[in-house]
PDB file of C-alpha atoms in Angstrom:
ATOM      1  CA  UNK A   1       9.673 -39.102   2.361  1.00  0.00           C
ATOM      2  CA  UNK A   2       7.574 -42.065   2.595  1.00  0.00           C
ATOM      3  CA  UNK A   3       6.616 -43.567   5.986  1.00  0.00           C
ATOM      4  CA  UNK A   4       9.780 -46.369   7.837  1.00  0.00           C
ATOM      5  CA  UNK A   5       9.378 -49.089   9.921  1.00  0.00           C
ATOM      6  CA  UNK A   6      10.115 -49.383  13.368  1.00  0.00           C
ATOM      7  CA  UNK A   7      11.354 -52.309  15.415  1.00  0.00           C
ATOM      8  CA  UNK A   8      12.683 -52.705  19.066  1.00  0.00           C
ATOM      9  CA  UNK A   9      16.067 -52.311  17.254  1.00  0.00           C
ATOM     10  CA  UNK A  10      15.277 -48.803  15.812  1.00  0.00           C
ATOM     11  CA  UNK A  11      12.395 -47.346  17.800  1.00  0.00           C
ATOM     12  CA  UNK A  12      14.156 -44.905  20.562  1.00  0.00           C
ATOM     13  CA  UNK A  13      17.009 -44.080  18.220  1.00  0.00           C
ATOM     14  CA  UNK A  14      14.488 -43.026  15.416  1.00  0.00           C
ATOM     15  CA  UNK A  15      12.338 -40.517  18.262  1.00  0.00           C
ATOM     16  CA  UNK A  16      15.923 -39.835  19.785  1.00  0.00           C
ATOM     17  CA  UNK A  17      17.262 -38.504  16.479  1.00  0.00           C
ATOM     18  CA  UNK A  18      14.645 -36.363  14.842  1.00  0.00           C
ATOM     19  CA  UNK A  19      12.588 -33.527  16.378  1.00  0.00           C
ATOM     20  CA  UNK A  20       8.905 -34.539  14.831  1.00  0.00           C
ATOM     21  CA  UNK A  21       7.887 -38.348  14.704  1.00  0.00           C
ATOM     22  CA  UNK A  22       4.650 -39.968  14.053  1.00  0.00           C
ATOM     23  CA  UNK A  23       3.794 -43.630  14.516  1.00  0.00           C
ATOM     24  CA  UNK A  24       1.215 -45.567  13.257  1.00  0.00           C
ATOM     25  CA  UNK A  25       0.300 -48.508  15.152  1.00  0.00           C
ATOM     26  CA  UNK A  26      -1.335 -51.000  13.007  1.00  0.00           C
ATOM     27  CA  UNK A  27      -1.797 -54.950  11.737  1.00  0.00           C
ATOM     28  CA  UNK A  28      -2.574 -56.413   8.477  1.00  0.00           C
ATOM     29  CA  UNK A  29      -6.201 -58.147   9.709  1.00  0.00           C
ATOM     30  CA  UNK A  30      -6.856 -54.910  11.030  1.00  0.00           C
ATOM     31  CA  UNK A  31      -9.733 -52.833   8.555  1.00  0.00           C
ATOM     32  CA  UNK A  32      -9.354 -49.291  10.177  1.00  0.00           C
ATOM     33  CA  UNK A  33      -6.041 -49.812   9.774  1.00  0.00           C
ATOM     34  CA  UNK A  34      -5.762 -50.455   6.045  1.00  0.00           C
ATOM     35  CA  UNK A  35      -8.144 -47.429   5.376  1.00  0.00           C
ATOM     36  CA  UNK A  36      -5.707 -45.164   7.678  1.00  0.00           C
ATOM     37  CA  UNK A  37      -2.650 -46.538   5.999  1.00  0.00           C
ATOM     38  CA  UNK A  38      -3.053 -44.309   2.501  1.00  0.00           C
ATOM     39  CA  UNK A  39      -3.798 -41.472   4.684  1.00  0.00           C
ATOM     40  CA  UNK A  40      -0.639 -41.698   7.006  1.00  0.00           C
ATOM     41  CA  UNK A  41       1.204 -42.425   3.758  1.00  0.00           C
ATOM     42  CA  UNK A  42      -0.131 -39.121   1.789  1.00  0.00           C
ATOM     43  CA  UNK A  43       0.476 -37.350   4.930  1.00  0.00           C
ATOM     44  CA  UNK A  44       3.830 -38.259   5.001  1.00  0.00           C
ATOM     45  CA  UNK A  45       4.450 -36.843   1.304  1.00  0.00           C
ATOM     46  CA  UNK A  46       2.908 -33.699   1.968  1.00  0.00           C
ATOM     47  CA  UNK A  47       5.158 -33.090   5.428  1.00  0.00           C
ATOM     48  CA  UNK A  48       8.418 -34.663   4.173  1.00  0.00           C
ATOM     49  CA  UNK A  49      10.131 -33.196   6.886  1.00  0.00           C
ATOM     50  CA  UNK A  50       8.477 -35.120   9.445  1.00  0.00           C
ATOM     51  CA  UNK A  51       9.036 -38.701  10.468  1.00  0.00           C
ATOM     52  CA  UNK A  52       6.271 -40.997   9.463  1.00  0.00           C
ATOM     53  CA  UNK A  53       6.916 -44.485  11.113  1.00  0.00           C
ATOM     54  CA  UNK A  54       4.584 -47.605  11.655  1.00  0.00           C
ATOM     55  CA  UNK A  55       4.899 -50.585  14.359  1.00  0.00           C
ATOM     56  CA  UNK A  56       3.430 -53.811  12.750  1.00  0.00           C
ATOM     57  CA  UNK A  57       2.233 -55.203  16.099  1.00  0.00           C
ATOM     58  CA  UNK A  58       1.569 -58.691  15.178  1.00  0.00           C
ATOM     59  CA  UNK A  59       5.596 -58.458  13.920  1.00  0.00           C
ATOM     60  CA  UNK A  60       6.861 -56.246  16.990  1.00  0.00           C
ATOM     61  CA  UNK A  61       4.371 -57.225  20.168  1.00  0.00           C
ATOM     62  CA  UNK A  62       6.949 -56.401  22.706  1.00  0.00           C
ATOM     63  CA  UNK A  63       7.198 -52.897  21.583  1.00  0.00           C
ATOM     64  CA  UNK A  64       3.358 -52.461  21.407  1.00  0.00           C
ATOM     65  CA  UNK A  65       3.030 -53.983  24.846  1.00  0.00           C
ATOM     66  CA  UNK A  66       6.120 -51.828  25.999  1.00  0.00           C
ATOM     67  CA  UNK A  67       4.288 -48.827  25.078  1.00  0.00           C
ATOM     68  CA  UNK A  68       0.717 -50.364  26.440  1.00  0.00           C
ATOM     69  CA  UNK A  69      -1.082 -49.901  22.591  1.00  0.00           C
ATOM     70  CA  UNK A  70      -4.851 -51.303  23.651  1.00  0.00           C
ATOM     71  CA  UNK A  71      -5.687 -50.907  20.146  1.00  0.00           C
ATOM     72  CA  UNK A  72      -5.412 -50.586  16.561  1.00  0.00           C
ATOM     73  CA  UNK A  73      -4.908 -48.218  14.965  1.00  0.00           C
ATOM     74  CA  UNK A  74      -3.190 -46.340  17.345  1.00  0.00           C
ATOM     75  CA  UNK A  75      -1.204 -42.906  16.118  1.00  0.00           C
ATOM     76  CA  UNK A  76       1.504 -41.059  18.684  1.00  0.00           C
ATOM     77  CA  UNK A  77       3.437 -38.011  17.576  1.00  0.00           C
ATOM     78  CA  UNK A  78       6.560 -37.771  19.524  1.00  0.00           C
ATOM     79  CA  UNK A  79       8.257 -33.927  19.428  1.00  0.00           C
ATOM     80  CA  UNK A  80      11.495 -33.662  20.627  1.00  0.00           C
ATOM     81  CA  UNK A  81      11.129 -37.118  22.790  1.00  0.00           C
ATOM     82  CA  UNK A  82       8.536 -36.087  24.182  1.00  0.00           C
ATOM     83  CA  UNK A  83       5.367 -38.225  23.604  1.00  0.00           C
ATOM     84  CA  UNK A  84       3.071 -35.074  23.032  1.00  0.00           C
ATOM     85  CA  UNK A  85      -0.294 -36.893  21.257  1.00  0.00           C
ATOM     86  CA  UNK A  86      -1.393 -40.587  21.695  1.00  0.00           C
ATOM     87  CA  UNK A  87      -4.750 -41.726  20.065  1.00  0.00           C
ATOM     88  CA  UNK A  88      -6.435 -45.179  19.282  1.00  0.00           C
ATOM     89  CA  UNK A  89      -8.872 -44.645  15.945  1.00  0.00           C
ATOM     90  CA  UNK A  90      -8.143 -43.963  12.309  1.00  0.00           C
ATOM     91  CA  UNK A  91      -8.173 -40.335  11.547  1.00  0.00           C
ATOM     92  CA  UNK A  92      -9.429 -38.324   8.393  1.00  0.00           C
ATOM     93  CA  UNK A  93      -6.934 -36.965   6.317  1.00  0.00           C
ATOM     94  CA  UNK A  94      -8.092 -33.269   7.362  1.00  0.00           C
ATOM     95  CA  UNK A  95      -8.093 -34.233  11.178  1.00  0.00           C
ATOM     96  CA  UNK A  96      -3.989 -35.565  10.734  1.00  0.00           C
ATOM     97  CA  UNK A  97      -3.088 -32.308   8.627  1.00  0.00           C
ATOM     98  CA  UNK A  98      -4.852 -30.199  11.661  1.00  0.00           C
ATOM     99  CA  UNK A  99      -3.579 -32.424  14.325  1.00  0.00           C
ATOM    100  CA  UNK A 100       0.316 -31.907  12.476  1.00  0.00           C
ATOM    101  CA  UNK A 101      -0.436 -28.045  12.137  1.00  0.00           C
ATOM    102  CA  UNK A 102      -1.256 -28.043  15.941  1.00  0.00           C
ATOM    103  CA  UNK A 103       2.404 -30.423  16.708  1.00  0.00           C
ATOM    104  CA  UNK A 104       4.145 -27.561  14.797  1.00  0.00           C
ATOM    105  CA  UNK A 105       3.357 -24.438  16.742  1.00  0.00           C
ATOM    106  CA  UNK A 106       3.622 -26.378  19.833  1.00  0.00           C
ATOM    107  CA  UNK A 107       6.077 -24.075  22.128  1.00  0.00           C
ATOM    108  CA  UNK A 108       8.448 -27.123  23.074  1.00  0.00           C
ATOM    109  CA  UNK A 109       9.923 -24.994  25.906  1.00  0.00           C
ATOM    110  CA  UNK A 110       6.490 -24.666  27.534  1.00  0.00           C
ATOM    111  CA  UNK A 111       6.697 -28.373  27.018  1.00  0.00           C
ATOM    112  CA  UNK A 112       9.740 -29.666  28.660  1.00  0.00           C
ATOM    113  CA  UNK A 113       9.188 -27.204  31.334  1.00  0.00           C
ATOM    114  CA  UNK A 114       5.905 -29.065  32.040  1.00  0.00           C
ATOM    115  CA  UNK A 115       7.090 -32.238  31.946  1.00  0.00           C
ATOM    116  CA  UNK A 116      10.026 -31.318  34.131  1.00  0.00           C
ATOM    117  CA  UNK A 117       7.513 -29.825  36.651  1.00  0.00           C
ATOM    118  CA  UNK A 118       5.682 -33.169  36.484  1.00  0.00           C
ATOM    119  CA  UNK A 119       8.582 -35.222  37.150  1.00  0.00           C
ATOM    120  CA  UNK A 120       9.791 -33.308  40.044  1.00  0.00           C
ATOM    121  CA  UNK A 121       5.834 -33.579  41.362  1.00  0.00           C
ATOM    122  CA  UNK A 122       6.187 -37.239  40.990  1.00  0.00           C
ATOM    123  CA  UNK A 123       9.399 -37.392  42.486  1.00  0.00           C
ATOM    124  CA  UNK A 124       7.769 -35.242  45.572  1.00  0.00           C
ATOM    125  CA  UNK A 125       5.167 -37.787  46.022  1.00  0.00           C
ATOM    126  CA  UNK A 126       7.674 -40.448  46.181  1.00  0.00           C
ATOM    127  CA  UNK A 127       8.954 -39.113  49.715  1.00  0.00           C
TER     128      UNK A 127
END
């Protein structure tokens, strides 16, 4: 499957609705960008069962500044909601296919039972 677009309009549904979701923050005057963009895109072929997205942030600022991207390119991997890797910098193709290996084996329960034990620390705090 080749990489989608995301807008305001389609963002949360699109991380809501599949369990593995990558996004590629990026702009058309932006040089790293355009030499990550054939990588993210060959990436995408070789995991078709993954979500490959990109956020044009000259076309879709208030997402980008929703989600405080500093700069470009910027990729996050999302696993079942849960923003698990967030990373300014173009990466080489063997650095994405390790970095997707790694999202894969993640144990997801360890995961939501660390972010629930960091939201109820926050919520301690608040008190």
């Amino acid at each position: 499957m080749a990489t989608i677009s995301l807008t305001t309009d389609n963002f949360e549904q699109t991380i809501n609705e599949n369990d593995i979701v990558l996004v590629d923050f990026w702009a058309s005057w932006c040089g790293p960008c355009r030499m990550f963009g054939p990588v993210f895109e060959e990436a995408s072929e070789k995991n078709a069962d993954l979500v490959f997205a990109k956020v044009d942030t000259e076309d879709q600022q208030q997402l980008a500044a929703g989600l405080s991207i500093m700069s470009i390119p910027t990729l996050m991997i999302f696993r079942e909601n849960v923003l698990i890797f967030s990373q300014p910098g173009a990466l080489p193709a063997e650095a994405l296919e390790n970095l997707i290996e790694q999202v894969r084996a993640l144990d997801m329960d360890e995961v939501h039972k660390a972010v629930a034990e960091h939201d109820h620390a926050e919520h301690e705090h608040v008190h």
